[in-house]
């Protein structure tokens, strides 16, 4: 099992109000230059929030939610410092309650 770390906020806040796309583009460019494998993903309406152990976290976050999920805890800490009003945490996956850590409940047609 792998530990995944996340920054969670309302989708409107994370995707529309914050310059997150700019941050993620810059980080992606930096990773390519260093020939590092991408270890972060933006997931709208993350399915991991449906796991019973995440109910309290889900209740704290305005819906629909969005999350940046990473296997790199330092990146999530850095994002937390850069973005205000976000929830951070971690989970283990794959597991019985979180089979796919990057799954989204968002409709593919939207």
mmCIF file of C-alpha atoms in Angstrom:
data_model
loop_
_atom_site.group_PDB
_atom_site.id
_atom_site.type_symbol
_atom_site.label_atom_id
_atom_site.label_comp_id
_atom_site.label_asym_id
_atom_site.label_seq_id
_atom_site.Cartn_x
_atom_site.Cartn_y
_atom_site.Cartn_z
ATOM 1 C CA UNK A 1 0.000 0.000 0.000
ATOM 2 C CA UNK A 2 1.049 3.548 -0.727
ATOM 3 C CA UNK A 3 0.466 6.645 1.393
ATOM 4 C CA UNK A 4 -1.196 9.489 -0.495
ATOM 5 C CA UNK A 5 -1.246 13.039 0.819
ATOM 6 C CA UNK A 6 -3.798 15.627 -0.200
ATOM 7 C CA UNK A 7 -4.839 19.252 -0.161
ATOM 8 C CA UNK A 8 -8.621 19.449 -0.260
ATOM 9 C CA UNK A 9 -10.933 22.409 -0.830
ATOM 10 C CA UNK A 10 -14.107 23.313 -2.637
ATOM 11 C CA UNK A 11 -13.706 22.824 -6.370
ATOM 12 C CA UNK A 12 -14.659 26.462 -6.973
ATOM 13 C CA UNK A 13 -11.934 27.691 -4.617
ATOM 14 C CA UNK A 14 -9.189 25.336 -5.768
ATOM 15 C CA UNK A 15 -9.850 25.427 -9.507
ATOM 16 C CA UNK A 16 -11.329 28.886 -10.117
ATOM 17 C CA UNK A 17 -10.236 31.247 -7.345
ATOM 18 C CA UNK A 18 -6.649 30.097 -6.815
ATOM 19 C CA UNK A 19 -3.975 30.201 -9.543
ATOM 20 C CA UNK A 20 -3.535 26.454 -9.057
ATOM 21 C CA UNK A 21 -3.199 25.601 -12.753
ATOM 22 C CA UNK A 22 -0.216 27.947 -12.925
ATOM 23 C CA UNK A 23 1.397 26.286 -9.894
ATOM 24 C CA UNK A 24 0.829 22.787 -11.289
ATOM 25 C CA UNK A 25 2.122 23.751 -14.760
ATOM 26 C CA UNK A 26 5.286 25.206 -13.230
ATOM 27 C CA UNK A 27 5.757 22.119 -11.053
ATOM 28 C CA UNK A 28 5.241 19.826 -14.080
ATOM 29 C CA UNK A 29 7.802 21.789 -16.112
ATOM 30 C CA UNK A 30 10.249 21.580 -13.214
ATOM 31 C CA UNK A 31 9.761 17.809 -12.922
ATOM 32 C CA UNK A 32 10.350 17.343 -16.656
ATOM 33 C CA UNK A 33 13.553 19.376 -16.488
ATOM 34 C CA UNK A 34 14.778 17.239 -13.601
ATOM 35 C CA UNK A 35 13.503 14.068 -15.305
ATOM 36 C CA UNK A 36 11.391 13.304 -12.243
ATOM 37 C CA UNK A 37 8.244 11.244 -12.500
ATOM 38 C CA UNK A 38 5.021 13.192 -11.850
ATOM 39 C CA UNK A 39 3.833 12.387 -8.325
ATOM 40 C CA UNK A 40 0.835 14.726 -8.027
ATOM 41 C CA UNK A 41 -2.623 14.872 -9.566
ATOM 42 C CA UNK A 42 -5.595 17.249 -9.502
ATOM 43 C CA UNK A 43 -8.792 15.283 -8.921
ATOM 44 C CA UNK A 44 -12.234 16.876 -8.997
ATOM 45 C CA UNK A 45 -14.879 15.292 -6.788
ATOM 46 C CA UNK A 46 -12.348 12.788 -5.379
ATOM 47 C CA UNK A 47 -13.853 9.377 -4.692
ATOM 48 C CA UNK A 48 -11.625 8.781 -1.647
ATOM 49 C CA UNK A 49 -13.964 11.120 0.281
ATOM 50 C CA UNK A 50 -16.672 8.456 0.024
ATOM 51 C CA UNK A 51 -14.700 6.049 2.227
ATOM 52 C CA UNK A 52 -16.303 5.716 5.688
ATOM 53 C CA UNK A 53 -13.095 6.814 7.420
ATOM 54 C CA UNK A 54 -13.175 10.083 5.429
ATOM 55 C CA UNK A 55 -16.734 11.093 6.425
ATOM 56 C CA UNK A 56 -15.559 13.705 8.936
ATOM 57 C CA UNK A 57 -13.168 15.271 6.390
ATOM 58 C CA UNK A 58 -15.864 15.303 3.704
ATOM 59 C CA UNK A 59 -18.260 17.020 6.123
ATOM 60 C CA UNK A 60 -15.719 19.840 6.653
ATOM 61 C CA UNK A 61 -15.279 20.575 2.945
ATOM 62 C CA UNK A 62 -17.780 22.435 0.744
ATOM 63 C CA UNK A 63 -19.002 20.245 -2.107
ATOM 64 C CA UNK A 64 -18.238 19.654 -4.893
ATOM 65 C CA UNK A 65 -14.674 19.253 -3.703
ATOM 66 C CA UNK A 66 -11.352 19.039 -5.505
ATOM 67 C CA UNK A 67 -8.031 17.726 -4.284
ATOM 68 C CA UNK A 68 -4.414 17.742 -5.237
ATOM 69 C CA UNK A 69 -3.196 14.264 -4.355
ATOM 70 C CA UNK A 70 0.489 13.397 -4.149
ATOM 71 C CA UNK A 71 2.850 10.745 -2.905
ATOM 72 C CA UNK A 72 5.205 13.577 -1.889
ATOM 73 C CA UNK A 73 4.321 14.985 1.574
ATOM 74 C CA UNK A 74 6.688 17.962 1.151
ATOM 75 C CA UNK A 75 4.783 19.098 -1.963
ATOM 76 C CA UNK A 76 1.473 18.987 -0.081
ATOM 77 C CA UNK A 77 3.001 20.923 2.840
ATOM 78 C CA UNK A 78 4.309 23.500 0.365
ATOM 79 C CA UNK A 79 0.860 23.795 -1.277
ATOM 80 C CA UNK A 80 -0.806 24.147 2.140
ATOM 81 C CA UNK A 81 1.477 27.093 2.911
ATOM 82 C CA UNK A 82 0.712 28.667 -0.468
ATOM 83 C CA UNK A 83 -3.069 28.164 -0.362
ATOM 84 C CA UNK A 84 -5.230 29.271 2.510
ATOM 85 C CA UNK A 85 -8.462 27.627 3.582
ATOM 86 C CA UNK A 86 -7.548 24.083 2.562
ATOM 87 C CA UNK A 87 -7.699 20.792 4.427
ATOM 88 C CA UNK A 88 -4.699 18.494 4.341
ATOM 89 C CA UNK A 89 -4.423 14.858 5.247
ATOM 90 C CA UNK A 90 -3.337 11.450 4.105
ATOM 91 C CA UNK A 91 -4.737 8.019 3.371
ATOM 92 C CA UNK A 92 -3.501 4.576 2.401
ATOM 93 C CA UNK A 93 -4.480 3.021 -0.910
ATOM 94 C CA UNK A 94 -5.362 0.782 -2.536
ATOM 95 C CA UNK A 95 -7.545 -0.511 0.272
ATOM 96 C CA UNK A 96 -10.971 -2.071 0.718
ATOM 97 C CA UNK A 97 -12.576 1.362 1.118
ATOM 98 C CA UNK A 98 -10.308 3.287 -1.298
ATOM 99 C CA UNK A 99 -9.530 0.961 -4.221
ATOM 100 C CA UNK A 100 -8.330 3.750 -6.540
ATOM 101 C CA UNK A 101 -6.664 6.760 -4.874
ATOM 102 C CA UNK A 102 -7.097 8.966 -7.971
ATOM 103 C CA UNK A 103 -10.704 8.082 -8.805
ATOM 104 C CA UNK A 104 -13.181 10.883 -9.409
ATOM 105 C CA UNK A 105 -16.941 10.972 -9.028
ATOM 106 C CA UNK A 106 -17.141 13.759 -11.623
ATOM 107 C CA UNK A 107 -19.144 12.941 -14.691
ATOM 108 C CA UNK A 108 -16.954 12.366 -17.731
ATOM 109 C CA UNK A 109 -19.345 14.377 -19.883
ATOM 110 C CA UNK A 110 -18.971 17.633 -17.955
#
